């Protein structure tokens, strides 16, 4: 009888992890090298089919819930599972690592244990959540939001995408409308491994981010209605120019971020003008404002300042302004014990560590409503993401996956959460 190995000696297989990342990135590959697997498209289905096949190859029990979240459960041990997961949908110009890395590293953790003959005390589940990016169906992190009970299955199914198609119909069409009800059962703990998608770790030369929480997010769509008119014959004083009003809002949005300072960031990432013609004063403008902060009170101040700006611009420019909240999430604070585990294992494995908040939204912030949750960041070269140039060094991918393995097994095999509860 051979004895199971000491879990501290287990290490993932870097080549195998890189191969899976490459194989998944080949699905939806565009001519510029980017990956387009928008949620619930044929390309997303093909990516799902591949990852689900890998789950089955590892002997995992695969289940699918009513919003298309997929779970591969390694049904060892007993009790609630320790869950690791992320997403495999991408934006239209996605990279090879965003989301995919966390899911495939989860598979790698399980395969490493299986090959070493190591069986933890609690089950381990790898999950990928539907529509994390929100690039086709708003809000982002929709699948994990529904899993955590923050939105009903019905509301999610009735969500209409940028192409006018209904989420529930698309889910059924690609074969991922599952039977498991939402909200789902809370796992014992949740850990998400992800590329940073920002420049901090790369620029500072730090190996691992022990993520302390996620910024709060407010997405507001602003519609400005003015009057379409001839660009040559309409005197300036007669104009009700929706394009100009949109520009004023964008300029003021930047000032709001600078005035609030600290962690406040504001982005106007999208402005559509109608009729969008060179010699016609715009009748209508639709723009989005993305406000984020780690502090909820400050985020609310930014929202209030934006509302004041809209009232002022509407009055000054004689236009009508309406708003629609596309997404709103309060800042999330992760579990101290999980954050400490990440930092401790990173140091033990020779990585430098920075405790840092996440500037981007992640599925883990939804899971944090249900169970002790944490995240591990690895560096993104130059902070580039949502772009074909998105890149993380193989050695960093390997280090992150090994730290994930150590954290997962501490959670799955010890009472590290009970001890301090
Ligand atoms: Zn992501």
GROMACS .gro file of C-alpha atoms and ligand atoms in nm:
model
  422
    1UNK     CA    1   0.000   0.000   0.000
    2UNK     CA    2   0.149   0.330  -0.105
    3UNK     CA    3   0.094   0.633   0.113
    4UNK     CA    4  -0.064   0.946  -0.032
    5UNK     CA    5   0.190   1.222  -0.094
    6UNK     CA    6   0.233   1.523   0.131
    7UNK     CA    7   0.017   1.792  -0.029
    8UNK     CA    8   0.293   2.050   0.015
    9UNK     CA    9   0.501   1.860  -0.242
   10UNK     CA   10   0.236   1.855  -0.518
   11UNK     CA   11   0.307   2.068  -0.826
   12UNK     CA   12   0.097   2.124  -1.136
   13UNK     CA   13   0.208   2.026  -1.488
   14UNK     CA   14   0.290   2.352  -1.664
   15UNK     CA   15   0.301   2.203  -2.014
   16UNK     CA   16  -0.043   2.047  -1.974
   17UNK     CA   17  -0.192   2.374  -1.845
   18UNK     CA   18  -0.040   2.571  -2.135
   19UNK     CA   19  -0.167   2.318  -2.390
   20UNK     CA   20  -0.522   2.345  -2.259
   21UNK     CA   21  -0.500   2.725  -2.264
   22UNK     CA   22  -0.382   2.710  -2.624
   23UNK     CA   23  -0.649   2.463  -2.732
   24UNK     CA   24  -0.927   2.673  -2.581
   25UNK     CA   25  -0.784   2.995  -2.728
   26UNK     CA   26  -0.795   2.835  -3.073
   27UNK     CA   27  -1.175   2.837  -3.055
   28UNK     CA   28  -1.317   3.165  -3.180
   29UNK     CA   29  -0.971   3.279  -3.293
   30UNK     CA   30  -0.984   3.587  -3.519
   31UNK     CA   31  -0.741   3.691  -3.792
   32UNK     CA   32  -0.581   3.952  -3.561
   33UNK     CA   33  -0.505   3.680  -3.303
   34UNK     CA   34  -0.784   3.778  -3.066
   35UNK     CA   35  -1.048   3.541  -2.934
   36UNK     CA   36  -1.418   3.605  -2.986
   37UNK     CA   37  -1.633   3.375  -2.778
   38UNK     CA   38  -1.919   3.607  -2.686
   39UNK     CA   39  -2.157   3.447  -2.437
   40UNK     CA   40  -2.394   3.185  -2.582
   41UNK     CA   41  -2.272   3.218  -2.940
   42UNK     CA   42  -2.166   2.912  -3.143
   43UNK     CA   43  -1.803   2.984  -3.050
   44UNK     CA   44  -1.893   2.992  -2.680
   45UNK     CA   45  -2.075   2.661  -2.724
   46UNK     CA   46  -1.765   2.509  -2.885
   47UNK     CA   47  -1.547   2.636  -2.598
   48UNK     CA   48  -1.796   2.498  -2.346
   49UNK     CA   49  -1.804   2.162  -2.523
   50UNK     CA   50  -1.424   2.136  -2.505
   51UNK     CA   51  -1.396   2.228  -2.137
   52UNK     CA   52  -1.690   2.005  -2.047
   53UNK     CA   53  -1.524   1.716  -2.229
   54UNK     CA   54  -1.207   1.778  -2.025
   55UNK     CA   55  -1.418   1.770  -1.708
   56UNK     CA   56  -1.566   1.434  -1.809
   57UNK     CA   57  -1.219   1.302  -1.902
   58UNK     CA   58  -1.116   1.368  -1.541
   59UNK     CA   59  -1.416   1.174  -1.416
   60UNK     CA   60  -1.590   1.485  -1.283
   61UNK     CA   61  -1.968   1.483  -1.238
   62UNK     CA   62  -2.091   1.754  -1.473
   63UNK     CA   63  -2.405   1.951  -1.391
   64UNK     CA   64  -2.558   2.256  -1.559
   65UNK     CA   65  -2.792   2.505  -1.395
   66UNK     CA   66  -3.083   2.704  -1.534
   67UNK     CA   67  -2.862   2.993  -1.646
   68UNK     CA   68  -2.599   2.772  -1.810
   69UNK     CA   69  -2.333   2.775  -1.538
   70UNK     CA   70  -2.141   2.448  -1.562
   71UNK     CA   71  -1.995   2.258  -1.264
   72UNK     CA   72  -1.754   1.966  -1.274
   73UNK     CA   73  -1.748   1.799  -0.935
   74UNK     CA   74  -1.467   1.570  -0.825
   75UNK     CA   75  -1.686   1.368  -0.592
   76UNK     CA   76  -1.425   1.264  -0.338
   77UNK     CA   77  -1.460   1.295   0.038
   78UNK     CA   78  -1.771   1.441   0.195
   79UNK     CA   79  -1.943   1.766   0.281
   80UNK     CA   80  -1.972   2.085   0.078
   81UNK     CA   81  -1.727   2.121  -0.210
   82UNK     CA   82  -1.444   2.368  -0.231
   83UNK     CA   83  -1.513   2.550  -0.556
   84UNK     CA   84  -1.266   2.700  -0.799
   85UNK     CA   85  -1.386   2.878  -1.108
   86UNK     CA   86  -1.409   3.168  -1.345
   87UNK     CA   87  -1.549   3.210  -1.697
   88UNK     CA   88  -1.467   3.110  -2.054
   89UNK     CA   89  -1.672   3.366  -2.246
   90UNK     CA   90  -1.474   3.657  -2.392
   91UNK     CA   91  -1.529   4.007  -2.522
   92UNK     CA   92  -1.518   4.051  -2.902
   93UNK     CA   93  -1.142   4.111  -2.889
   94UNK     CA   94  -1.054   3.876  -2.604
   95UNK     CA   95  -0.718   3.730  -2.508
   96UNK     CA   96  -0.617   3.375  -2.425
   97UNK     CA   97  -0.604   3.405  -2.045
   98UNK     CA   98  -0.888   3.620  -1.912
   99UNK     CA   99  -1.121   3.376  -1.735
  100UNK     CA  100  -0.990   3.067  -1.914
  101UNK     CA  101  -0.684   3.054  -1.691
  102UNK     CA  102  -0.883   3.021  -1.369
  103UNK     CA  103  -1.104   2.744  -1.506
  104UNK     CA  104  -0.826   2.543  -1.667
  105UNK     CA  105  -0.598   2.583  -1.364
  106UNK     CA  106  -0.883   2.432  -1.162
  107UNK     CA  107  -0.881   2.128  -1.388
  108UNK     CA  108  -0.504   2.117  -1.354
  109UNK     CA  109  -0.530   2.114  -0.972
  110UNK     CA  110  -0.762   1.813  -0.988
  111UNK     CA  111  -0.556   1.625  -1.246
  112UNK     CA  112  -0.240   1.684  -1.042
  113UNK     CA  113  -0.405   1.538  -0.731
  114UNK     CA  114  -0.550   1.243  -0.921
  115UNK     CA  115  -0.218   1.154  -1.080
  116UNK     CA  116  -0.041   1.172  -0.745
  117UNK     CA  117  -0.305   0.954  -0.583
  118UNK     CA  118  -0.402   1.238  -0.352
  119UNK     CA  119  -0.765   1.251  -0.240
  120UNK     CA  120  -0.880   1.549  -0.029
  121UNK     CA  121  -1.140   1.530   0.249
  122UNK     CA  122  -1.391   1.755   0.075
  123UNK     CA  123  -1.512   1.741  -0.285
  124UNK     CA  124  -1.360   1.988  -0.530
  125UNK     CA  125  -1.572   2.155  -0.798
  126UNK     CA  126  -1.451   2.345  -1.104
  127UNK     CA  127  -1.706   2.593  -1.235
  128UNK     CA  128  -1.738   2.818  -1.534
  129UNK     CA  129  -2.002   3.087  -1.513
  130UNK     CA  130  -2.217   3.217  -1.799
  131UNK     CA  131  -2.170   3.564  -1.951
  132UNK     CA  132  -1.909   3.705  -1.716
  133UNK     CA  133  -1.802   3.967  -1.968
  134UNK     CA  134  -2.143   4.123  -2.024
  135UNK     CA  135  -2.029   4.201  -2.379
  136UNK     CA  136  -2.344   4.052  -2.531
  137UNK     CA  137  -2.590   4.041  -2.240
  138UNK     CA  138  -2.580   4.304  -1.960
  139UNK     CA  139  -2.504   4.300  -1.675
  140UNK     CA  140  -2.163   4.141  -1.665
  141UNK     CA  141  -2.111   3.849  -1.424
  142UNK     CA  142  -2.469   3.755  -1.499
  143UNK     CA  143  -2.426   3.379  -1.449
  144UNK     CA  144  -2.260   3.404  -1.109
  145UNK     CA  145  -2.509   3.676  -1.007
  146UNK     CA  146  -2.799   3.437  -1.074
  147UNK     CA  147  -2.612   3.149  -0.905
  148UNK     CA  148  -2.574   3.365  -0.593
  149UNK     CA  149  -2.942   3.465  -0.595
  150UNK     CA  150  -2.894   3.827  -0.702
  151UNK     CA  151  -3.116   3.791  -1.009
  152UNK     CA  152  -3.393   3.543  -1.090
  153UNK     CA  153  -3.359   3.282  -1.364
  154UNK     CA  154  -3.665   3.434  -1.535
  155UNK     CA  155  -3.517   3.782  -1.543
  156UNK     CA  156  -3.189   3.642  -1.674
  157UNK     CA  157  -3.365   3.445  -1.949
  158UNK     CA  158  -3.554   3.757  -2.058
  159UNK     CA  159  -3.235   3.959  -2.092
  160UNK     CA  160  -3.198   4.077  -2.452
  161UNK     CA  161  -2.852   4.086  -2.608
  162UNK     CA  162  -2.688   4.353  -2.820
  163UNK     CA  163  -2.804   4.153  -3.124
  164UNK     CA  164  -3.168   4.155  -3.009
  165UNK     CA  165  -3.170   3.788  -2.913
  166UNK     CA  166  -3.304   3.660  -2.580
  167UNK     CA  167  -3.061   3.495  -2.337
  168UNK     CA  168  -3.296   3.205  -2.251
  169UNK     CA  169  -3.344   3.124  -2.620
  170UNK     CA  170  -2.973   3.135  -2.692
  171UNK     CA  171  -2.899   2.916  -2.390
  172UNK     CA  172  -3.142   2.651  -2.518
  173UNK     CA  173  -3.015   2.685  -2.874
  174UNK     CA  174  -2.656   2.600  -2.781
  175UNK     CA  175  -2.766   2.316  -2.551
  176UNK     CA  176  -2.667   2.466  -2.216
  177UNK     CA  177  -3.005   2.529  -2.054
  178UNK     CA  178  -2.963   2.298  -1.755
  179UNK     CA  179  -3.201   2.165  -1.490
  180UNK     CA  180  -3.020   2.258  -1.167
  181UNK     CA  181  -3.213   2.543  -0.999
  182UNK     CA  182  -3.070   2.882  -0.905
  183UNK     CA  183  -2.971   3.014  -0.662
  184UNK     CA  184  -2.728   2.728  -0.628
  185UNK     CA  185  -2.605   2.558  -0.314
  186UNK     CA  186  -2.331   2.758  -0.142
  187UNK     CA  187  -1.992   2.586  -0.162
  188UNK     CA  188  -1.764   2.549   0.140
  189UNK     CA  189  -1.533   2.814  -0.004
  190UNK     CA  190  -1.457   2.970  -0.342
  191UNK     CA  191  -1.126   3.069  -0.498
  192UNK     CA  192  -1.077   3.238  -0.837
  193UNK     CA  193  -0.738   3.257  -1.007
  194UNK     CA  194  -0.720   3.533  -1.270
  195UNK     CA  195  -0.478   3.752  -1.459
  196UNK     CA  196  -0.463   4.099  -1.306
  197UNK     CA  197  -0.580   4.281  -1.622
  198UNK     CA  198  -0.404   4.587  -1.485
  199UNK     CA  199  -0.038   4.695  -1.480
  200UNK     CA  200   0.038   4.700  -1.106
  201UNK     CA  201   0.201   4.357  -1.053
  202UNK     CA  202   0.393   4.374  -1.383
  203UNK     CA  203   0.521   4.727  -1.328
  204UNK     CA  204   0.610   4.668  -0.961
  205UNK     CA  205   0.774   4.332  -1.041
  206UNK     CA  206   0.555   4.144  -0.793
  207UNK     CA  207   0.466   3.778  -0.849
  208UNK     CA  208   0.124   3.737  -0.691
  209UNK     CA  209  -0.169   3.955  -0.593
  210UNK     CA  210  -0.362   3.843  -0.284
  211UNK     CA  211  -0.687   4.012  -0.379
  212UNK     CA  212  -0.858   4.187  -0.090
  213UNK     CA  213  -1.183   4.269  -0.268
  214UNK     CA  214  -1.342   4.414  -0.578
  215UNK     CA  215  -1.428   4.771  -0.662
  216UNK     CA  216  -1.791   4.872  -0.664
  217UNK     CA  217  -1.925   4.935  -1.012
  218UNK     CA  218  -2.197   5.159  -1.147
  219UNK     CA  219  -2.277   5.146  -1.519
  220UNK     CA  220  -2.512   5.419  -1.636
  221UNK     CA  221  -2.645   5.457  -1.988
  222UNK     CA  222  -2.731   5.818  -2.068
  223UNK     CA  223  -2.963   5.911  -2.355
  224UNK     CA  224  -2.961   6.273  -2.473
  225UNK     CA  225  -3.235   6.392  -2.708
  226UNK     CA  226  -3.195   6.723  -2.888
  227UNK     CA  227  -3.293   6.843  -3.234
  228UNK     CA  228  -3.147   6.730  -3.564
  229UNK     CA  229  -3.064   7.025  -3.789
  230UNK     CA  230  -2.856   7.154  -4.079
  231UNK     CA  231  -2.494   7.217  -3.979
  232UNK     CA  232  -2.464   7.521  -4.207
  233UNK     CA  233  -2.790   7.705  -4.167
  234UNK     CA  234  -2.865   7.660  -3.797
  235UNK     CA  235  -2.716   7.945  -3.588
  236UNK     CA  236  -2.530   7.825  -3.278
  237UNK     CA  237  -2.781   7.985  -3.043
  238UNK     CA  238  -3.067   7.785  -3.196
  239UNK     CA  239  -2.905   7.448  -3.156
  240UNK     CA  240  -3.017   7.166  -2.931
  241UNK     CA  241  -2.707   6.960  -3.001
  242UNK     CA  242  -2.713   6.612  -2.846
  243UNK     CA  243  -2.355   6.547  -2.960
  244UNK     CA  244  -2.223   6.854  -2.782
  245UNK     CA  245  -2.421   6.766  -2.469
  246UNK     CA  246  -2.268   6.416  -2.471
  247UNK     CA  247  -1.920   6.565  -2.502
  248UNK     CA  248  -1.985   6.798  -2.207
  249UNK     CA  249  -2.097   6.500  -1.998
  250UNK     CA  250  -1.782   6.305  -2.090
  251UNK     CA  251  -1.555   6.596  -1.999
  252UNK     CA  252  -1.732   6.651  -1.667
  253UNK     CA  253  -1.723   6.278  -1.588
  254UNK     CA  254  -1.342   6.290  -1.599
  255UNK     CA  255  -1.345   6.590  -1.366
  256UNK     CA  256  -1.572   6.410  -1.120
  257UNK     CA  257  -1.316   6.128  -1.092
  258UNK     CA  258  -1.032   6.374  -1.030
  259UNK     CA  259  -1.232   6.576  -0.776
  260UNK     CA  260  -1.330   6.269  -0.573
  261UNK     CA  261  -0.977   6.133  -0.606
  262UNK     CA  262  -0.849   5.822  -0.427
  263UNK     CA  263  -0.961   5.503  -0.597
  264UNK     CA  264  -1.236   5.673  -0.800
  265UNK     CA  265  -1.223   5.604  -1.175
  266UNK     CA  266  -1.471   5.712  -1.442
  267UNK     CA  267  -1.488   5.603  -1.805
  268UNK     CA  268  -1.708   5.709  -2.094
  269UNK     CA  269  -1.639   5.415  -2.322
  270UNK     CA  270  -1.920   5.441  -2.574
  271UNK     CA  271  -2.092   5.730  -2.748
  272UNK     CA  272  -2.340   5.669  -3.030
  273UNK     CA  273  -2.467   5.969  -3.225
  274UNK     CA  274  -2.777   5.979  -3.441
  275UNK     CA  275  -2.800   6.030  -3.728
  276UNK     CA  276  -2.415   6.036  -3.714
  277UNK     CA  277  -2.365   6.242  -4.028
  278UNK     CA  278  -2.092   6.502  -4.089
  279UNK     CA  279  -2.320   6.795  -4.170
  280UNK     CA  280  -2.611   6.725  -3.936
  281UNK     CA  281  -2.644   6.841  -3.575
  282UNK     CA  282  -2.697   6.522  -3.374
  283UNK     CA  283  -3.055   6.463  -3.266
  284UNK     CA  284  -2.968   6.195  -3.017
  285UNK     CA  285  -2.667   6.065  -2.827
  286UNK     CA  286  -2.644   5.748  -2.621
  287UNK     CA  287  -2.336   5.721  -2.401
  288UNK     CA  288  -2.226   5.500  -2.114
  289UNK     CA  289  -2.060   5.610  -1.791
  290UNK     CA  290  -1.867   5.349  -1.591
  291UNK     CA  291  -1.795   5.459  -1.233
  292UNK     CA  292  -1.587   5.247  -0.993
  293UNK     CA  293  -1.456   5.279  -0.640
  294UNK     CA  294  -1.350   5.049  -0.354
  295UNK     CA  295  -1.546   5.277  -0.120
  296UNK     CA  296  -1.926   5.270  -0.143
  297UNK     CA  297  -1.981   5.621  -0.001
  298UNK     CA  298  -1.737   5.773  -0.248
  299UNK     CA  299  -1.900   5.581  -0.532
  300UNK     CA  300  -2.237   5.726  -0.431
  301UNK     CA  301  -2.085   6.076  -0.431
  302UNK     CA  302  -1.963   6.017  -0.785
  303UNK     CA  303  -2.309   5.901  -0.893
  304UNK     CA  304  -2.469   6.207  -0.735
  305UNK     CA  305  -2.219   6.436  -0.905
  306UNK     CA  306  -2.301   6.274  -1.238
  307UNK     CA  307  -2.675   6.329  -1.185
  308UNK     CA  308  -2.609   6.697  -1.104
  309UNK     CA  309  -2.406   6.725  -1.423
  310UNK     CA  310  -2.686   6.575  -1.631
  311UNK     CA  311  -2.939   6.823  -1.491
  312UNK     CA  312  -2.706   7.112  -1.562
  313UNK     CA  313  -2.630   7.002  -1.919
  314UNK     CA  314  -3.001   6.938  -1.991
  315UNK     CA  315  -3.087   7.290  -1.879
  316UNK     CA  316  -2.795   7.463  -2.054
  317UNK     CA  317  -2.833   7.285  -2.388
  318UNK     CA  318  -3.213   7.256  -2.395
  319UNK     CA  319  -3.196   6.877  -2.439
  320UNK     CA  320  -3.381   6.594  -2.267
  321UNK     CA  321  -3.165   6.351  -2.071
  322UNK     CA  322  -3.275   6.012  -1.940
  323UNK     CA  323  -3.069   5.743  -1.772
  324UNK     CA  324  -3.080   5.368  -1.732
  325UNK     CA  325  -2.873   5.176  -1.477
  326UNK     CA  326  -2.707   4.890  -1.664
  327UNK     CA  327  -2.525   4.745  -1.365
  328UNK     CA  328  -2.471   4.837  -1.001
  329UNK     CA  329  -2.259   4.640  -0.757
  330UNK     CA  330  -2.134   4.754  -0.420
  331UNK     CA  331  -1.765   4.708  -0.340
  332UNK     CA  332  -1.690   4.357  -0.214
  333UNK     CA  333  -1.450   4.261   0.064
  334UNK     CA  334  -1.305   3.909   0.048
  335UNK     CA  335  -1.261   3.674   0.343
  336UNK     CA  336  -0.951   3.758   0.550
  337UNK     CA  337  -0.872   3.391   0.611
  338UNK     CA  338  -0.869   3.313   0.239
  339UNK     CA  339  -0.664   3.627   0.163
  340UNK     CA  340  -0.414   3.519   0.430
  341UNK     CA  341  -0.396   3.167   0.284
  342UNK     CA  342  -0.313   3.308  -0.059
  343UNK     CA  343  -0.045   3.538   0.081
  344UNK     CA  344   0.104   3.266   0.301
  345UNK     CA  345   0.128   3.004   0.023
  346UNK     CA  346   0.264   3.257  -0.226
  347UNK     CA  347   0.544   3.345   0.017
  348UNK     CA  348   0.608   2.979   0.099
  349UNK     CA  349   0.650   2.908  -0.273
  350UNK     CA  350   0.893   3.195  -0.317
  351UNK     CA  351   0.667   3.457  -0.476
  352UNK     CA  352   0.652   3.819  -0.374
  353UNK     CA  353   0.299   3.921  -0.275
  354UNK     CA  354   0.092   4.237  -0.287
  355UNK     CA  355  -0.243   4.265  -0.112
  356UNK     CA  356  -0.453   4.460  -0.359
  357UNK     CA  357  -0.814   4.527  -0.460
  358UNK     CA  358  -0.936   4.426  -0.803
  359UNK     CA  359  -1.018   4.705  -1.044
  360UNK     CA  360  -1.222   4.472  -1.263
  361UNK     CA  361  -1.538   4.281  -1.176
  362UNK     CA  362  -1.510   3.906  -1.130
  363UNK     CA  363  -1.736   3.610  -1.060
  364UNK     CA  364  -1.572   3.579  -0.717
  365UNK     CA  365  -1.749   3.896  -0.603
  366UNK     CA  366  -2.084   3.720  -0.650
  367UNK     CA  367  -1.967   3.404  -0.474
  368UNK     CA  368  -1.850   3.622  -0.183
  369UNK     CA  369  -2.219   3.664  -0.095
  370UNK     CA  370  -2.245   3.289  -0.035
  371UNK     CA  371  -1.924   3.159   0.119
  372UNK     CA  372  -1.568   3.249   0.226
  373UNK     CA  373  -1.409   3.371  -0.098
  374UNK     CA  374  -1.075   3.491  -0.227
  375UNK     CA  375  -0.887   3.560  -0.548
  376UNK     CA  376  -0.533   3.515  -0.672
  377UNK     CA  377  -0.388   3.751  -0.935
  378UNK     CA  378  -0.090   3.685  -1.159
  379UNK     CA  379   0.079   3.966  -1.357
  380UNK     CA  380  -0.052   4.080  -1.696
  381UNK     CA  381   0.232   4.208  -1.911
  382UNK     CA  382   0.185   4.588  -1.943
  383UNK     CA  383  -0.161   4.541  -1.793
  384UNK     CA  384  -0.307   4.470  -2.136
  385UNK     CA  385  -0.627   4.268  -2.154
  386UNK     CA  386  -0.944   4.236  -2.362
  387UNK     CA  387  -0.695   4.249  -2.646
  388UNK     CA  388  -0.499   3.994  -2.853
  389UNK     CA  389  -0.179   4.128  -2.692
  390UNK     CA  390  -0.298   4.004  -2.350
  391UNK     CA  391  -0.005   3.803  -2.213
  392UNK     CA  392   0.121   3.642  -1.894
  393UNK     CA  393   0.458   3.465  -1.871
  394UNK     CA  394   0.440   3.086  -1.851
  395UNK     CA  395   0.637   3.091  -1.525
  396UNK     CA  396   0.377   3.325  -1.371
  397UNK     CA  397   0.091   3.106  -1.493
  398UNK     CA  398   0.262   2.807  -1.337
  399UNK     CA  399   0.330   2.984  -1.007
  400UNK     CA  400  -0.030   3.104  -0.981
  401UNK     CA  401  -0.169   2.757  -1.048
  402UNK     CA  402   0.061   2.604  -0.785
  403UNK     CA  403  -0.056   2.860  -0.529
  404UNK     CA  404  -0.416   2.785  -0.628
  405UNK     CA  405  -0.344   2.417  -0.570
  406UNK     CA  406  -0.201   2.480  -0.224
  407UNK     CA  407  -0.488   2.708  -0.123
  408UNK     CA  408  -0.753   2.470  -0.259
  409UNK     CA  409  -0.606   2.174  -0.076
  410UNK     CA  410  -0.576   2.365   0.251
  411UNK     CA  411  -0.945   2.450   0.217
  412UNK     CA  412  -1.044   2.099   0.103
  413UNK     CA  413  -0.832   1.906   0.347
  414UNK     CA  414  -0.800   2.102   0.670
  415UNK     CA  415  -1.021   2.296   0.908
  416UNK     CA  416  -0.843   2.622   0.831
  417UNK     CA  417  -1.179   2.802   0.809
  418UNK     CA  418  -1.323   2.634   1.120
  419UNK     CA  419  -1.020   2.710   1.335
  420UNK     CA  420  -1.079   3.083   1.338
  421UNK     CA  421  -1.454   3.086   1.291
  422LIG    ZN1  422  -1.230   3.762  -1.656
   0.00000   0.00000   0.00000
